[in-house]
mmCIF file of C-alpha atoms and ligand atoms in Angstrom:
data_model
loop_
_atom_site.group_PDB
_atom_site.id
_atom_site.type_symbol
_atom_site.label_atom_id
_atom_site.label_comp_id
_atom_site.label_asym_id
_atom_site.label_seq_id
_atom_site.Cartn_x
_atom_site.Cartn_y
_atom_site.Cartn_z
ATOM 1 C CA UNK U 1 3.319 -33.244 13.520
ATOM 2 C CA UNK U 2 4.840 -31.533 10.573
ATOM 3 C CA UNK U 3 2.220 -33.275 7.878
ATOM 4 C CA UNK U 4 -0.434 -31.700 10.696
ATOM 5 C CA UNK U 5 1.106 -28.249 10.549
ATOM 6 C CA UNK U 6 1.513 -28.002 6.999
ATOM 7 C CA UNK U 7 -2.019 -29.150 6.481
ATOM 8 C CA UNK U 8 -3.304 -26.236 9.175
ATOM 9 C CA UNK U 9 -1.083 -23.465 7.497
ATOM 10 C CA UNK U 10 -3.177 -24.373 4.008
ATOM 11 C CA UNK U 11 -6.315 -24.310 6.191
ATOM 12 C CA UNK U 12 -5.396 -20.780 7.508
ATOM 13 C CA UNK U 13 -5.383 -19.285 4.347
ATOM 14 C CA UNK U 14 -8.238 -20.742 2.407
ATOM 15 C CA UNK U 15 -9.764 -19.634 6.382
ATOM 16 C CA UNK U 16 -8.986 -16.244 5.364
ATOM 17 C CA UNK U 17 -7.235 -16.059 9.513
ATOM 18 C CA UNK U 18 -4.877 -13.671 10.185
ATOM 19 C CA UNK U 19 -4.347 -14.564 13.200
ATOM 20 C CA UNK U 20 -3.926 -18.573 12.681
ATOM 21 C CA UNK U 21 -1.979 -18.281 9.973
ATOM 22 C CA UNK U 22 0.868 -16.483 12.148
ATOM 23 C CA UNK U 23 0.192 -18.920 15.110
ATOM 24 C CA UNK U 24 0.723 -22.016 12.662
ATOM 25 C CA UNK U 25 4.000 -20.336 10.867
ATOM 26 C CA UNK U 26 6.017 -19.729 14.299
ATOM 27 C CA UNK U 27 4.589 -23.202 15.473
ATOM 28 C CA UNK U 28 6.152 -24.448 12.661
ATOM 29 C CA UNK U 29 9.323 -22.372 12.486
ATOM 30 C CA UNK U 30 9.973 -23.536 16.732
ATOM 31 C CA UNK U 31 9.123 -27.037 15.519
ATOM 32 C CA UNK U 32 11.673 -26.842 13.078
ATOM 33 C CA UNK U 33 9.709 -26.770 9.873
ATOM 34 C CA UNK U 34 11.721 -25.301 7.251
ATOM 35 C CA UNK U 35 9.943 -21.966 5.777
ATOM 36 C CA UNK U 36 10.193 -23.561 2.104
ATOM 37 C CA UNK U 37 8.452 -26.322 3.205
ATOM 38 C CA UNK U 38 6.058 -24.447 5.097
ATOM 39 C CA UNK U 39 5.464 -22.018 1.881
ATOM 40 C CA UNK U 40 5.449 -24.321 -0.701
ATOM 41 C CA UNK U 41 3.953 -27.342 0.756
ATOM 42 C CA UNK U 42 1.187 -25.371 2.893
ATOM 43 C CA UNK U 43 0.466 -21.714 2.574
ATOM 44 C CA UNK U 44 1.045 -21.222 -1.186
ATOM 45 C CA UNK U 45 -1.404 -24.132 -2.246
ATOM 46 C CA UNK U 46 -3.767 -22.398 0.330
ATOM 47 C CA UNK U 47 -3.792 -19.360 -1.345
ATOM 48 C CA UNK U 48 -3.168 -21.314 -4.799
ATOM 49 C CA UNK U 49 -6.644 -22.793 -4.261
ATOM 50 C CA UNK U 50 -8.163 -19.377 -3.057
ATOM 51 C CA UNK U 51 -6.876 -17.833 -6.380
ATOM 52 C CA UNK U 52 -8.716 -20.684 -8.024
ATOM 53 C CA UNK U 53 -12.064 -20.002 -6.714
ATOM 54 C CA UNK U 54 -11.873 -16.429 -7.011
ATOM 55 C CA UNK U 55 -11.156 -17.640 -11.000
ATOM 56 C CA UNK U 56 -14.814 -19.463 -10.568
ATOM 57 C CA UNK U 57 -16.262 -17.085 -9.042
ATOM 58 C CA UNK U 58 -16.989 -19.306 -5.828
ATOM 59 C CA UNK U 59 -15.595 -16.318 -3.704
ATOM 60 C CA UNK U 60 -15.173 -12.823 -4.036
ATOM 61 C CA UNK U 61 -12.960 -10.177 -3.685
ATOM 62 C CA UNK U 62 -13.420 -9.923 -0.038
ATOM 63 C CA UNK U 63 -12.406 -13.061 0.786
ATOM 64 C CA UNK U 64 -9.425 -13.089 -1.548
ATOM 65 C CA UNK U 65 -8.463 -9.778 0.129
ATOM 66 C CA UNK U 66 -8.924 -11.797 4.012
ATOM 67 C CA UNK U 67 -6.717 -14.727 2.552
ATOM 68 C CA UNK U 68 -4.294 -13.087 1.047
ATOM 69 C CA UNK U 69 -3.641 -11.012 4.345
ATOM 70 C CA UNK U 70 -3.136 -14.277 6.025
ATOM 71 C CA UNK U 71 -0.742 -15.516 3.855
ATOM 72 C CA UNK U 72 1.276 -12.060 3.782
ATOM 73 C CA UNK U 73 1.309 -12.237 7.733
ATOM 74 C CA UNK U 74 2.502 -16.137 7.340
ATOM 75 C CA UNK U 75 5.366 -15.184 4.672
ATOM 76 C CA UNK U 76 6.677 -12.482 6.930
ATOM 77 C CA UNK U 77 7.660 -14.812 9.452
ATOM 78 C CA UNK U 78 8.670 -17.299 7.269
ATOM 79 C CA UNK U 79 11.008 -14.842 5.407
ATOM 80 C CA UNK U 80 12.326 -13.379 8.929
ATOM 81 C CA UNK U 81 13.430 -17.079 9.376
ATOM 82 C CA UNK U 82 15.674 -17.479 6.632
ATOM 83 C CA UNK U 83 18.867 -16.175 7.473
ATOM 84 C CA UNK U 84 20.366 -13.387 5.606
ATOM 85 C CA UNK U 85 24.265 -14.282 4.092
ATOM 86 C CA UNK U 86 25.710 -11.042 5.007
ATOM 87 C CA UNK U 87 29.461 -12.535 4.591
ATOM 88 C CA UNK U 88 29.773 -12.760 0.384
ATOM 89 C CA UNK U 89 28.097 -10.532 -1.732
ATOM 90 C CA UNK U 90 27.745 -12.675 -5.014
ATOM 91 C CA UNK U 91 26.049 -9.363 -6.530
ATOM 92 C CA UNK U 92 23.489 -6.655 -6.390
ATOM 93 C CA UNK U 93 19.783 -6.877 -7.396
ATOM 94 C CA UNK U 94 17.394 -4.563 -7.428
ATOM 95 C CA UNK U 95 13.775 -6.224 -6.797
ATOM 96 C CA UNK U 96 10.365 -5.154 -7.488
ATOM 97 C CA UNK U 97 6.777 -5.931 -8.807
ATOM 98 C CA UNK U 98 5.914 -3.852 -12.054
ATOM 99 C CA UNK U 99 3.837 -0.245 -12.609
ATOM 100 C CA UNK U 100 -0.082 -1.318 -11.878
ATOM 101 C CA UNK U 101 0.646 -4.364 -9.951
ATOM 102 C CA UNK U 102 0.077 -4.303 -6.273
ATOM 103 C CA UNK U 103 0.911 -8.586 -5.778
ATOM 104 C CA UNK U 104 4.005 -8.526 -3.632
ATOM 105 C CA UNK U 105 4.183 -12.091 -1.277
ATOM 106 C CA UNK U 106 5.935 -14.585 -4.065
ATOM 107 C CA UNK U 107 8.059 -10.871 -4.693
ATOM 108 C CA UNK U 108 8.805 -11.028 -0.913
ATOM 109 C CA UNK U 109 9.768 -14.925 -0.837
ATOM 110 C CA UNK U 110 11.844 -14.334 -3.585
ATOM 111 C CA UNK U 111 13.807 -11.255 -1.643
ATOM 112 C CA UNK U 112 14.649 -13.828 1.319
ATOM 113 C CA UNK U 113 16.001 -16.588 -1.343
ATOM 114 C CA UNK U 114 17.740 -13.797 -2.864
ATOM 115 C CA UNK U 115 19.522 -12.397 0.413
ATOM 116 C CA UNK U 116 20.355 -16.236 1.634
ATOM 117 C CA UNK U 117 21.880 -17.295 -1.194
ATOM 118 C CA UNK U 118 24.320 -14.326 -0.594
ATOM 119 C CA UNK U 119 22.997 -11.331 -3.059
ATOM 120 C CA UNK U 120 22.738 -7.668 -1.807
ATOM 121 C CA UNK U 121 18.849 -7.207 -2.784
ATOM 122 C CA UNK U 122 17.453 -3.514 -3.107
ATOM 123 C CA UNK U 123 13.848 -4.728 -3.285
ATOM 124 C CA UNK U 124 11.820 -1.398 -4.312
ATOM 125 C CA UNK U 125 7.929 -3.241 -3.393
ATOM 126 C CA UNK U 126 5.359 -2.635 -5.284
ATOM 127 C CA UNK U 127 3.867 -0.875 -8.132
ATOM 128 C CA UNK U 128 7.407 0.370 -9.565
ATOM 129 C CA UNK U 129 7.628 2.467 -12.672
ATOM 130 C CA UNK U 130 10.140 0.730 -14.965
ATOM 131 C CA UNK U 131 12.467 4.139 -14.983
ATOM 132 C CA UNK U 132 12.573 3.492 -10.944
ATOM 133 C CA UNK U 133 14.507 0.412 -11.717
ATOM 134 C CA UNK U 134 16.494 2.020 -13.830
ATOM 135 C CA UNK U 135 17.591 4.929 -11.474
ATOM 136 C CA UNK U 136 18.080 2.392 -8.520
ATOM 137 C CA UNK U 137 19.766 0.051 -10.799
ATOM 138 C CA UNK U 138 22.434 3.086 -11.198
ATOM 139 C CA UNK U 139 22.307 4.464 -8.234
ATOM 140 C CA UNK U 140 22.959 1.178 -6.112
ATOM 141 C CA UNK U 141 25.529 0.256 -9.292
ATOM 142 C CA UNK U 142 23.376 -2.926 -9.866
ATOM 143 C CA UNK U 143 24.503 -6.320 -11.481
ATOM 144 C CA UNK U 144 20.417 -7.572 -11.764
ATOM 145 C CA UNK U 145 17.315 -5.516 -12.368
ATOM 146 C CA UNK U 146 14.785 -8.611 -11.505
ATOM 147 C CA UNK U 147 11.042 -7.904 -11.722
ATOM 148 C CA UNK U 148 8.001 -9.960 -10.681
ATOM 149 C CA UNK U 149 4.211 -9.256 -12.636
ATOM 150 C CA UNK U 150 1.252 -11.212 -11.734
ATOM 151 C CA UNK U 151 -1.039 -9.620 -13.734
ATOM 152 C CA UNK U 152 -1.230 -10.654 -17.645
ATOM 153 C CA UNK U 153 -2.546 -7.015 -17.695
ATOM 154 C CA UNK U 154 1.032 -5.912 -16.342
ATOM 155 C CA UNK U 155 3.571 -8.310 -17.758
ATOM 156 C CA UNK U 156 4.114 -6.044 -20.360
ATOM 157 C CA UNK U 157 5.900 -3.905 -18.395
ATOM 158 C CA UNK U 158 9.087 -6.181 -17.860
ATOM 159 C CA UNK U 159 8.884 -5.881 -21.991
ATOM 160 C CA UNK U 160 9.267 -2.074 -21.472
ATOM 161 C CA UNK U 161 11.720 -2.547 -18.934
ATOM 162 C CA UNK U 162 14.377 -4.525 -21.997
ATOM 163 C CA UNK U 163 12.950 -1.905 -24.568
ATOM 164 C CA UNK U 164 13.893 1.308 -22.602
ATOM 165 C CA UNK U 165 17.386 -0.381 -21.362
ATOM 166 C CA UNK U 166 17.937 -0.673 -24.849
ATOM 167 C CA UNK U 167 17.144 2.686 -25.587
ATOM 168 C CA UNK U 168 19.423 3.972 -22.940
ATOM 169 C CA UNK U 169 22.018 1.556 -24.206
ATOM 170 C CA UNK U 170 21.928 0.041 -20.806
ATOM 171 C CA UNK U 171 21.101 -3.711 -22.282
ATOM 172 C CA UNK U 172 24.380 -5.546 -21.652
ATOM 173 C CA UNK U 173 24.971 -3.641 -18.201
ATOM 174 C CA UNK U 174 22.261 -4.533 -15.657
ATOM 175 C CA UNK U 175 21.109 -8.313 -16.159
ATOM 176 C CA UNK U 176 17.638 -8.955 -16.194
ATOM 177 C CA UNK U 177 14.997 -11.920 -14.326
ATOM 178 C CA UNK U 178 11.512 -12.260 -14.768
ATOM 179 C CA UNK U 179 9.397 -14.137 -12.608
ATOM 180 C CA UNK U 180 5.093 -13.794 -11.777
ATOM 181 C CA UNK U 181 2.403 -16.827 -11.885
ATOM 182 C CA UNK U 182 1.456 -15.629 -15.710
ATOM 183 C CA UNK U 183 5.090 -15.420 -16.955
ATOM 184 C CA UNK U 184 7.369 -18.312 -18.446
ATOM 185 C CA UNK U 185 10.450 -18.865 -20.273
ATOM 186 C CA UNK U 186 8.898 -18.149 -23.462
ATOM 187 C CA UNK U 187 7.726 -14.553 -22.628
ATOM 188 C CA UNK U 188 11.384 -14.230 -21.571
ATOM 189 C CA UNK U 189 12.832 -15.621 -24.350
ATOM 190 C CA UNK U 190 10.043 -13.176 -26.766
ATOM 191 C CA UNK U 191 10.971 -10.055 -24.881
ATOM 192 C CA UNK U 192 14.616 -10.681 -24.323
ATOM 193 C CA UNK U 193 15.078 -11.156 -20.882
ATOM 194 C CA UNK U 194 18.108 -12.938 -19.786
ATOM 195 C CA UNK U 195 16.815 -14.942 -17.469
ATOM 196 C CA UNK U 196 13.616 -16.258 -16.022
ATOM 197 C CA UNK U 197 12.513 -18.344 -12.865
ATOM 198 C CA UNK U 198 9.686 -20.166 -11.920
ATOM 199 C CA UNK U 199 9.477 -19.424 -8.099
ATOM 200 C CA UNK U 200 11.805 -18.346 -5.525
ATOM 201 C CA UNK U 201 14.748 -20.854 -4.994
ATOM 202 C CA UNK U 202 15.462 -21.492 -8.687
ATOM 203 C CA UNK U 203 15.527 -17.297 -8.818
ATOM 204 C CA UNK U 204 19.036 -17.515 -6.596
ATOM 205 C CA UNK U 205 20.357 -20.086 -9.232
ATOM 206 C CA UNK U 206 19.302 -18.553 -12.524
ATOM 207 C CA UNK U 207 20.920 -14.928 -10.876
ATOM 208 C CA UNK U 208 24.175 -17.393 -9.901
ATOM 209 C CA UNK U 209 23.963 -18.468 -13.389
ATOM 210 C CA UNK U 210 23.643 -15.523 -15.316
ATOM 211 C CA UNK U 211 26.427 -13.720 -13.546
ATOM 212 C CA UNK U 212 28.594 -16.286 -13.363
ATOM 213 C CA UNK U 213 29.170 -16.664 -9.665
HETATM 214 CO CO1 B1M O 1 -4.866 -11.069 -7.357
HETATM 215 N N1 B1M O 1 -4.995 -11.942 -9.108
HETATM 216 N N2 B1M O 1 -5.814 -9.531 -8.055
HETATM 217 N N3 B1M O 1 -4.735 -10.385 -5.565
HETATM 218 N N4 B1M O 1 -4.228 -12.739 -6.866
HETATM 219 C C1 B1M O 1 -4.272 -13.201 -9.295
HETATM 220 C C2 B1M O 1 -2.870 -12.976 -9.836
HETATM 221 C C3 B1M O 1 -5.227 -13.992 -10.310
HETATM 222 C C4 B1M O 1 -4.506 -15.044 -11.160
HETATM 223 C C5 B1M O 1 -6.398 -14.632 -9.488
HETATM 224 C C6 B1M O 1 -7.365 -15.386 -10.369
HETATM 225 O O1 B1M O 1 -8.220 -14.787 -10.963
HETATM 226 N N5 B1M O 1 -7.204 -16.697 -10.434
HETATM 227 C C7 B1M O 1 -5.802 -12.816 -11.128
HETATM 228 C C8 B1M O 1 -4.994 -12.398 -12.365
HETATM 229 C C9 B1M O 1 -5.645 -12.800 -13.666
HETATM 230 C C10 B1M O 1 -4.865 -12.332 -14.825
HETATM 231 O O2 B1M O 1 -4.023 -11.513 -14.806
HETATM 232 N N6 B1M O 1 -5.209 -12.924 -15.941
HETATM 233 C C11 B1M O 1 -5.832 -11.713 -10.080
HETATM 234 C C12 B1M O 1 -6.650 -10.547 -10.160
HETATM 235 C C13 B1M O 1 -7.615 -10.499 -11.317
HETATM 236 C C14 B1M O 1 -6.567 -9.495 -9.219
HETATM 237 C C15 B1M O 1 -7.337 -8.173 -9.225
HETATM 238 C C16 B1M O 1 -7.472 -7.507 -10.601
HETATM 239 C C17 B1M O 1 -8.716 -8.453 -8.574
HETATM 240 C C18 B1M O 1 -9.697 -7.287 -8.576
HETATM 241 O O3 B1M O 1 -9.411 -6.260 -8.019
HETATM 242 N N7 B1M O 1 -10.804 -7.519 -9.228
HETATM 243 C C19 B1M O 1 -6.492 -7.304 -8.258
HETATM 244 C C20 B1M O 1 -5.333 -6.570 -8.987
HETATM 245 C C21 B1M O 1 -4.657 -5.550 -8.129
HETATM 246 C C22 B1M O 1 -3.415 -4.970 -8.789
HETATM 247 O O4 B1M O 1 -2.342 -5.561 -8.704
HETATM 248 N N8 B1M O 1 -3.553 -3.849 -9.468
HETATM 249 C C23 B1M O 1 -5.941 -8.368 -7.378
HETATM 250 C C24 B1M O 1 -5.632 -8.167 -6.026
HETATM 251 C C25 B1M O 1 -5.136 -9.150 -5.192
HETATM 252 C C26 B1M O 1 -4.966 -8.969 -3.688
HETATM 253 C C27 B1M O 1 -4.561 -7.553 -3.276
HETATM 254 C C28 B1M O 1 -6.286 -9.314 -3.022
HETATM 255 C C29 B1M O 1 -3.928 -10.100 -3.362
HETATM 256 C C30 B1M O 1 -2.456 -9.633 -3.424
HETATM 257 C C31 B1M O 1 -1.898 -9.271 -2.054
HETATM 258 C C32 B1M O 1 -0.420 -9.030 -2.097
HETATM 259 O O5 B1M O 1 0.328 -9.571 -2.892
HETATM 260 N N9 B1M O 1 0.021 -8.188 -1.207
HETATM 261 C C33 B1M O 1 -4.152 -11.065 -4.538
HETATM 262 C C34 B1M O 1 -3.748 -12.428 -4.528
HETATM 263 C C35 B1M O 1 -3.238 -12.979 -3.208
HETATM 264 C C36 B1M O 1 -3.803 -13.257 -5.686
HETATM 265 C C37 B1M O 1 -3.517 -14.764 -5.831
HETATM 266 C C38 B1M O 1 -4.733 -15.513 -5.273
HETATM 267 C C39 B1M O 1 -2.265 -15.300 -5.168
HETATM 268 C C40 B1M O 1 -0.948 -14.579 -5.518
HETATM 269 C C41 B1M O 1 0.115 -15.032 -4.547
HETATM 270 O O6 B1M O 1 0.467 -14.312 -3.615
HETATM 271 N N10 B1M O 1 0.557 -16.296 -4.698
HETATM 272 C C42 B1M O 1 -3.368 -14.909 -7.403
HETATM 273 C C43 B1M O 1 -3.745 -16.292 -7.933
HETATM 274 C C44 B1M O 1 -2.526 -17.126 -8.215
HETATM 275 O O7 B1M O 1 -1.440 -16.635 -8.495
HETATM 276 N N11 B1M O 1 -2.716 -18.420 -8.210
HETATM 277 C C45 B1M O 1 -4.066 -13.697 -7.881
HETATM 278 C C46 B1M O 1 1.539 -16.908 -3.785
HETATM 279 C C47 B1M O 1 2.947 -16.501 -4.194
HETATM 280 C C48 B1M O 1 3.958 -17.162 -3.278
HETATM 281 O O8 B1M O 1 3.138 -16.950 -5.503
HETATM 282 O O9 B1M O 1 3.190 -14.601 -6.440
HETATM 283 O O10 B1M O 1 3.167 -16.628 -7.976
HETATM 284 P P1 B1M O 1 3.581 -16.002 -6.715
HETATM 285 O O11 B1M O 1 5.177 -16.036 -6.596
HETATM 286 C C49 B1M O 1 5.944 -17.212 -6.806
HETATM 287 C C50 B1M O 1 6.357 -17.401 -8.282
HETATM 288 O O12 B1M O 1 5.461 -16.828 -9.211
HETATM 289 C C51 B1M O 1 7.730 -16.840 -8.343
HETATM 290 O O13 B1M O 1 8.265 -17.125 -7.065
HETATM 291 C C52 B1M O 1 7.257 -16.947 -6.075
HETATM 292 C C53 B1M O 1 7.528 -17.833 -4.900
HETATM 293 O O14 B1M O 1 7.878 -19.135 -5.285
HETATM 294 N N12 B1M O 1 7.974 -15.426 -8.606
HETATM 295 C C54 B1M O 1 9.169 -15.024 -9.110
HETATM 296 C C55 B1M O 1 7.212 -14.341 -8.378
HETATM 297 N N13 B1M O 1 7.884 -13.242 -8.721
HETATM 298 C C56 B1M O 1 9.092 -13.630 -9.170
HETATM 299 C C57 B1M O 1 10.187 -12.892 -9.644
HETATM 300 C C58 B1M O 1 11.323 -13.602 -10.064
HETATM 301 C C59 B1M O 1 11.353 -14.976 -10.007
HETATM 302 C C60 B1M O 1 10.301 -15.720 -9.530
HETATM 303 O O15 B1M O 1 12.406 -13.000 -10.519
HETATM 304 C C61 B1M O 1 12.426 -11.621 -10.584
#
């Protein structure tokens, strides 16, 4: 039953159906699949594989638009499963993708990991100006600025984001995490980033890590 789920919630996506891809994730969510599994093991490698023939140019925009609203509709209900930890507050992050970049489902996934694991997350969307983080990362008296790119086109903005919060003399105040498909531990390591995660859970324990909680 659950390989048979997983395997239709995969199917949905690369399908490009709304509508199926919602019915499979609350199937799944009643049946007791967890919403990792149900991300990880079935709608990301559906839209994984739909990225991947976009790349080849075996589909087209359309298509990756259709898919992509499927999985968005599937993530929402598999974020509204995971229960929030409203009882600690290990600290406060303010989330968003970067200036230019529109790509906000693995941004979303990671806001759900973020608020079950116990952090207050201020998670701006999309298409955020790096002085927006900034000015939320004051105004909500922030611990984490984390950012998410997908876009090797956009990337460079979490390299903005260290150079202006050095600038401001802001460096060793708000904490930063970098995360996106086209990003890795090197980029953080060349930009100066303090931390940087490859997908949503190991987000929670980098944050944990870096603040010491
Ligand atoms: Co676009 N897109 N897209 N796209 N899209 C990519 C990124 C691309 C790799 C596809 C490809 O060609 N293979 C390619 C980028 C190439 C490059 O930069 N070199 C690409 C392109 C080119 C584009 C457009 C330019 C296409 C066009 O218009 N011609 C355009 C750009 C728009 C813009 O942003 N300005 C575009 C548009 C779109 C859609 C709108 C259709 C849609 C986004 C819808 C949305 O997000 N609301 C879309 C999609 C869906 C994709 C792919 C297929 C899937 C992305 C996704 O949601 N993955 C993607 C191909 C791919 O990545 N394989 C692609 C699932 C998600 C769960 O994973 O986002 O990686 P991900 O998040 C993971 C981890 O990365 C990590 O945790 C998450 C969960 O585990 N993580 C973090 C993410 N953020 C983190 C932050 C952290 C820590 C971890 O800490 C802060």
């Amino acid at each position: 039953m659950k390989a048979f789920i997983i395997n239709e919630a995969k199917k949905s996506v690369i399908a490009g159906d709304k509508e199926k891809a919602e019915e499979v994730a609350r199937q799944g969510i009643e049946g007791g699949v967890p919403a990792a599994e149900l991300l990880n093991d079935g709608f990301v490698p559906g839209i994984t594989e739909i990225g991947n023939l976009f790349e080849d140019e075996k589909i087209f925009l359309p298509e990756l638009v259709m898919a992509a609203e499927a999985m968005k509709a599937a993530a929402i209900i598999c974020n509204e499963s995971i229960p929030k930890d409203e009882a600690v507050t290990k600290g406060v992050v303010i989330l968003g993708t970067v200036k230019g970049d529109i790509h906000d489902i693995g941004k979303s996934i990671v806001e759900s990991f973020l608020s079950a694991s116990g952090f207050e997350v201020h998670d701006l969307g999309r298409d955020i100006k790096t002085e927006t983080f900034i000015e939320k990362a004051q105004e909500f008296n922030a611990d984490v600025i984390a950012t998410s790119a997908l876009l090797t086109t956009t990337m460079g903005y979490q390299q903005e984001l260290e150079e202006v919060l050095k600038e401001k003399g802001l460096k060793g105040k708000f904490k930063t995490i970098i995360g996106g498909a086209p990003v890795n531990q090197k980029w953080a390591d060349k930009i100066g980033a303090d931390a940087y995660a490859e997908d949503a859970a190991s987000a929670a324990q980098k944050i944990a890590e870096i603040l010491g909680v």
